[in-house]
Short mmCIF file of C-alpha atoms in Angstrom, two decimals:
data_model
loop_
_atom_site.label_atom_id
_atom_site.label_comp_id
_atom_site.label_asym_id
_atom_site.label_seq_id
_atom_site.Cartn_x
_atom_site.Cartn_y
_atom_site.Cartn_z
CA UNK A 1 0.00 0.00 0.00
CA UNK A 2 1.17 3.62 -0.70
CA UNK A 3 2.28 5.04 2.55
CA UNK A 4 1.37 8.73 3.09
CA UNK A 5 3.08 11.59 4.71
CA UNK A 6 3.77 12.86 7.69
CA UNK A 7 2.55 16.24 9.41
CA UNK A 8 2.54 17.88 12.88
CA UNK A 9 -0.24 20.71 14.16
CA UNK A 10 0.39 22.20 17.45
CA UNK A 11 1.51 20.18 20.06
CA UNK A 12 5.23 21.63 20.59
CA UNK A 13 4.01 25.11 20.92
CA UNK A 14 5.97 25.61 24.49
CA UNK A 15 9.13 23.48 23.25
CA UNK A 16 9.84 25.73 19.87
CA UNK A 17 9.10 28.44 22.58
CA UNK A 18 12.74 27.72 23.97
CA UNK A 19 13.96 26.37 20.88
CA UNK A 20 12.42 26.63 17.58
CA UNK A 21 14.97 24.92 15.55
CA UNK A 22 16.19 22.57 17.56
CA UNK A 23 12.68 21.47 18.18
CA UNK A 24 11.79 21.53 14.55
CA UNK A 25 14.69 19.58 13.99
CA UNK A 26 13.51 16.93 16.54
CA UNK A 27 10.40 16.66 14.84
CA UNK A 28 11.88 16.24 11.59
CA UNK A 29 14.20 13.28 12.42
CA UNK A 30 10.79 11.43 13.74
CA UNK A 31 9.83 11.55 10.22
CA UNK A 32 7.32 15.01 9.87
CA UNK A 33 8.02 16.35 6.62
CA UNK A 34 5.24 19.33 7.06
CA UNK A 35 3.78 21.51 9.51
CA UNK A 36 0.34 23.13 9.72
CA UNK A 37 1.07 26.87 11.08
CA UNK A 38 4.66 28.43 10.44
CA UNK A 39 3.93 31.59 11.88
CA UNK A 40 6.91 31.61 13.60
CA UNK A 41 9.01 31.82 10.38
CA UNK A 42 7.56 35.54 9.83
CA UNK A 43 9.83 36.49 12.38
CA UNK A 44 13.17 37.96 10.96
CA UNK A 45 14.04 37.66 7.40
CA UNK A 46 11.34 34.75 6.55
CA UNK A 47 12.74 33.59 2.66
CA UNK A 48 16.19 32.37 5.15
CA UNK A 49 13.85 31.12 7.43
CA UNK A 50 11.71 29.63 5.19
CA UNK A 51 14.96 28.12 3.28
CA UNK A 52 16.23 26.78 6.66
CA UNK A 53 12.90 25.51 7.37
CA UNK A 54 13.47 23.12 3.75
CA UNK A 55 16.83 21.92 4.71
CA UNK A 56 15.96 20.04 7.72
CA UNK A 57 13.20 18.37 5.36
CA UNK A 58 9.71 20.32 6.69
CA UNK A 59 7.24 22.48 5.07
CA UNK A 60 4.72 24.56 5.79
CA UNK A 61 1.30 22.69 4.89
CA UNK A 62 -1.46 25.70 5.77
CA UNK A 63 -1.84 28.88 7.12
CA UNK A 64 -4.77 29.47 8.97
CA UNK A 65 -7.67 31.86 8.86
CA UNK A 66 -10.71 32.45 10.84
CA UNK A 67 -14.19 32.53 8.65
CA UNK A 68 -14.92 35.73 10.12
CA UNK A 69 -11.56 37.40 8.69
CA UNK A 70 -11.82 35.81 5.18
CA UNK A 71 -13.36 38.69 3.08
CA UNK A 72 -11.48 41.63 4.64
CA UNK A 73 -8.33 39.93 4.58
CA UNK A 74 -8.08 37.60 1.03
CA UNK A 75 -5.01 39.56 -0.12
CA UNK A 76 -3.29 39.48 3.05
CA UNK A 77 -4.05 35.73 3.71
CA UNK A 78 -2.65 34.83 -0.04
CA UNK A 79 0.50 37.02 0.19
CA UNK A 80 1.30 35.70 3.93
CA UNK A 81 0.77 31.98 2.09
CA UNK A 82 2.96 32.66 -0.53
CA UNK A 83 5.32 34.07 1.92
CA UNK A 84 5.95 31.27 3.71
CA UNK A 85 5.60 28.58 0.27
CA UNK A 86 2.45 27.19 1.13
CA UNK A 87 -0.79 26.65 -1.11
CA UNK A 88 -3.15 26.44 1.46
CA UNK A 89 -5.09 29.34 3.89
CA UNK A 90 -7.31 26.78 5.96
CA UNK A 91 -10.51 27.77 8.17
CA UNK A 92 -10.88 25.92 11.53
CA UNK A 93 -14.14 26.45 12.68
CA UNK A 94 -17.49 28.23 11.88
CA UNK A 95 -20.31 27.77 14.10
CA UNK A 96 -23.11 25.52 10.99
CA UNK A 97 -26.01 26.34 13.62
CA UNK A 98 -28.79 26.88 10.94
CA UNK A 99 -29.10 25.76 7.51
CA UNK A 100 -29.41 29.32 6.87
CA UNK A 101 -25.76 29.92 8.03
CA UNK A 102 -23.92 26.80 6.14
CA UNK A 103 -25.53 28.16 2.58
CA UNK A 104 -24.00 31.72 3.71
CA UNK A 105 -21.02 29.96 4.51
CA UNK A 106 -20.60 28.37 1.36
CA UNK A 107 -21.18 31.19 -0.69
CA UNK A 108 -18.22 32.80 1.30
CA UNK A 109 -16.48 30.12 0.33
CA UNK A 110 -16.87 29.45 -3.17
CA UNK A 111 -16.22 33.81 -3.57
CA UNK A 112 -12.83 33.64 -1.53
CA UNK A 113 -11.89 30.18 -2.70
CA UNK A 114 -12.19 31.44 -6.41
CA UNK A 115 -10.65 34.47 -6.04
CA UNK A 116 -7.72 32.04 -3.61
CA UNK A 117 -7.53 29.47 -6.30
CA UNK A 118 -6.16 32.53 -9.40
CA UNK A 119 -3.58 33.02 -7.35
CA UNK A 120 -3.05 29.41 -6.86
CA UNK A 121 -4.11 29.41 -3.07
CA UNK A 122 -6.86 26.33 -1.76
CA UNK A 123 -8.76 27.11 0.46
CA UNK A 124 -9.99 24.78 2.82
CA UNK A 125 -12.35 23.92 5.84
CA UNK A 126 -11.39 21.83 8.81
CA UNK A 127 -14.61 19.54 10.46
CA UNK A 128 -15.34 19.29 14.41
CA UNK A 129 -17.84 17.34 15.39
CA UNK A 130 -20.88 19.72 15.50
CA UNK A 131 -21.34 19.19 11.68
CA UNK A 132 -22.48 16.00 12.37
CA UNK A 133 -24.58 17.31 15.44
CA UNK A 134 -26.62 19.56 13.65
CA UNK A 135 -28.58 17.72 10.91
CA UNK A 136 -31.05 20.02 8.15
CA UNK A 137 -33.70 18.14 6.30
CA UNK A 138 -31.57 14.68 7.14
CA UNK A 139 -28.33 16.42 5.76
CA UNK A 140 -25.15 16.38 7.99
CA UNK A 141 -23.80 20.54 7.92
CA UNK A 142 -20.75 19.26 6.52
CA UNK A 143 -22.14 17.30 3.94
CA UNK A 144 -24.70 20.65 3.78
CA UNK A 145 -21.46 23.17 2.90
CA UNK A 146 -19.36 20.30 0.51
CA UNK A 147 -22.49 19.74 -1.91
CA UNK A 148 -23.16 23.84 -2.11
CA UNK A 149 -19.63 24.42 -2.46
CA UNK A 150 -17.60 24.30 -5.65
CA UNK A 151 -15.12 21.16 -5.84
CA UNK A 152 -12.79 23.88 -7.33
CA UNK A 153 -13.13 26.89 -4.04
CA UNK A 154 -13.00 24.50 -1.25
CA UNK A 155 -11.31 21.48 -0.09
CA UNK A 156 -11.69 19.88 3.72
CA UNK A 157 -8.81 18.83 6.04
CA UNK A 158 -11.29 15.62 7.53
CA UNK A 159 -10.46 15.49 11.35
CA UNK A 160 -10.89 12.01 12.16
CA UNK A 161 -11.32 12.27 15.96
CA UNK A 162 -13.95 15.22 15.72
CA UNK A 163 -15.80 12.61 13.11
CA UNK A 164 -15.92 9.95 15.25
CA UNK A 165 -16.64 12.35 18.00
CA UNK A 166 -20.02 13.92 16.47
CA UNK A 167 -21.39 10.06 15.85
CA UNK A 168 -20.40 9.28 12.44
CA UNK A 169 -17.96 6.80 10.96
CA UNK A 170 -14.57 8.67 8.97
CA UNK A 171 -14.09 5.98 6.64
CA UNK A 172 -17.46 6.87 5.76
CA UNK A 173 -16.76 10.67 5.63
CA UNK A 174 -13.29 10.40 3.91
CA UNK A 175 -15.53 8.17 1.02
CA UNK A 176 -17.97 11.09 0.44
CA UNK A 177 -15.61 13.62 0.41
CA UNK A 178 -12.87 11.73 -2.17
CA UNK A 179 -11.48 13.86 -4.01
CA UNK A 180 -11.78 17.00 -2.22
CA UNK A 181 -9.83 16.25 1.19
CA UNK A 182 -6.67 18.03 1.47
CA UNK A 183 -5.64 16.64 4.52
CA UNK A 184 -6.65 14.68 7.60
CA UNK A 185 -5.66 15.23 10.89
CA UNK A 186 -5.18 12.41 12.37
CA UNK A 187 -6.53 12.27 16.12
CA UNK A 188 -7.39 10.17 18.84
CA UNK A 189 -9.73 10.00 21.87
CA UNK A 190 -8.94 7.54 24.73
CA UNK A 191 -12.95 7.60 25.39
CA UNK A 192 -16.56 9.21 23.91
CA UNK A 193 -18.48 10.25 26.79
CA UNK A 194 -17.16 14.22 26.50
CA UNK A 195 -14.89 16.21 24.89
CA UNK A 196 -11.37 16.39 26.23
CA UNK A 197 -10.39 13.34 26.73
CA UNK A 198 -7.48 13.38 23.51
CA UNK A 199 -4.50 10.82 23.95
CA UNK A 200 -1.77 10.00 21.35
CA UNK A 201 -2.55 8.52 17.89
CA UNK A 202 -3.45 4.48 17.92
CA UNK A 203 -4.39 3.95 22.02
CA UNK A 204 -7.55 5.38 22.20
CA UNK A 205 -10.89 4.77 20.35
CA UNK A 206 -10.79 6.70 17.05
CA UNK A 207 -10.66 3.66 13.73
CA UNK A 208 -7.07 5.54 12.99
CA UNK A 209 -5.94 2.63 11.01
CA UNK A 210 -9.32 2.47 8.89
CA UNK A 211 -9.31 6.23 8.66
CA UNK A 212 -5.33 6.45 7.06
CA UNK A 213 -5.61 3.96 4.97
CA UNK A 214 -9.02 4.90 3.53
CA UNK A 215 -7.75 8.14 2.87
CA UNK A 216 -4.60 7.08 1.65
CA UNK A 217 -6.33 4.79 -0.68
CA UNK A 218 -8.45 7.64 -1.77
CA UNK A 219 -5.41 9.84 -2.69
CA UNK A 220 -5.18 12.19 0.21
CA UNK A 221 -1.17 13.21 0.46
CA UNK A 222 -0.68 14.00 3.97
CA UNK A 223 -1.88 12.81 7.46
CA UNK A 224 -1.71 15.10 10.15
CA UNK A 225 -0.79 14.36 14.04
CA UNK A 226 -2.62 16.57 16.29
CA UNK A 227 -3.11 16.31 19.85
CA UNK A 228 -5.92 19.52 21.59
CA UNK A 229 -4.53 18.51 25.07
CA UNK A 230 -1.85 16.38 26.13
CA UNK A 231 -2.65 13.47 28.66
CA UNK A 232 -0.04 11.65 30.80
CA UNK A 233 3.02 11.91 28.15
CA UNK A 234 4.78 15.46 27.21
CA UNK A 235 4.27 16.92 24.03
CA UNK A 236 7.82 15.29 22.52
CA UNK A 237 6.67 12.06 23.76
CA UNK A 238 3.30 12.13 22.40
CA UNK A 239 4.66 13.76 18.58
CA UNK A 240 6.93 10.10 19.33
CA UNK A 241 4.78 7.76 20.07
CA UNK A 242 2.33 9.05 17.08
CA UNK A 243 4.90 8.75 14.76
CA UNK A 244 6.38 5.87 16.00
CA UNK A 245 2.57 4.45 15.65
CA UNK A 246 1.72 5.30 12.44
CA UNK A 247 5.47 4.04 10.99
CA UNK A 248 4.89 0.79 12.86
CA UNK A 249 1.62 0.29 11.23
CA UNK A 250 3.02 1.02 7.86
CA UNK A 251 0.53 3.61 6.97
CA UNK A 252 3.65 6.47 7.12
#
């Protein structure tokens, strides 16, 4: 089986705190090649950065964007991408309480992700589980925004955890959404009963296996470790044992 690639969100934040690169290259030699964020390489003169950033074998995968900022700040968002030699501004969360709201969502989208998409920018739009909460006329709210949204203005980054999370089944997800998934962030929960309870890739509850090889199957490029909270290991220990995880299982 083709074995996909490797990306970190978050999870370091305090460690690159004390010591950006020698954290990055830490994560690197675990066998990330890409990281969601990069902010950190604005600092200073940011083509070096960015340059140095390539040498020790990373890239920056996505900025990020709220919804709310999207229309007052396209230009910004595709110039700051382009900056740091990503093609990706992602969205992380909008609220899909109404069906009302996901169609005005997904005209947002399909304006900025066309006008994203000249300049050779995706946009994309990362799940949590309350698109699968709230249901309109039998319709999930994610399934709502990807069938009013055009294939060619929006991808998804599929967040396998949140999936499982809001009562649905990824493998299903990652199916429907084939072809347009950009990403997935690959997640785990060590139980169901509320939110919070995130533990490190493959020993909690989350069909991680299922879900990476579904999507890698599919053609999705890159699966993403991320970690909202840490539980009993550190964050270097948890970016480890997620790796270590994934390699084992041959899905990396």
């Amino acid at each position: 089986m083709q074995k996909a690639k490797l990306g970190l969100i978050g999870l370091v934040h305090e460690e690159a705190k004390q010591d950006y690169w020698g954290t990055m290259e830490k994560v690197a030699a675990l066998g990330y090649q890409g990281i969601e964020g990069g902010e950190s390489l604005l600092q200073g003169d940011v083509e070096a950065n960015v340059k140095r950033f390539h040498d020790i074998g990373l890239q920056v995968l996505t900025i990020s964007s709220g919804k709310d900022q999207l229309s007052d700040n396209v230009d910004n968002l595709i110039a700051k991408a382009k900056s740091l030699h990503t093609d990706r501004v992602t969205v992380w969360w909008a609220p899909c309480d109404s069906r009302q709201a996901v169609l005005e969502d997904a005209a947002l989208y399909n304006e900025v992700g066309a006008k994203m998409a000249q300049e050779g920018i995706t946009l994309c739009y990362h799940n949590h589980h309350h698109e699968f909460l709230n249901v309109f006329d039998g319709v999930y709210a994610l399934d709502l925004l990807a069938a009013n949204t055009d294939p060619a203005a929006l991808k998804f980054v599929v967040d396998v955890a949140w999936v499982t999370f809001g009562g649905e089944d990824p493998v299903r997800v990652l199916k429907r959404l084939k072809g347009r998934i950009a990403s997935v962030h690959v997640k785990d929960f060590a139980r169901l009963d509320e939110p919070g309870h995130f533990t490190a890739v493959g020993t909690g509850v989350v069909n991680v296996k299922g879900s990476v090889q579904t999507a890698t199957e599919i053609g999705v490029e890159w699966m993403v470790v991320e970690q909202d909270t840490l539980r009993n290991l550190n964050a270097m220990e948890t970016v480890t044992l997620s790796a270590l995880y994934l390699r084992e299982a041959g899905l990396v």
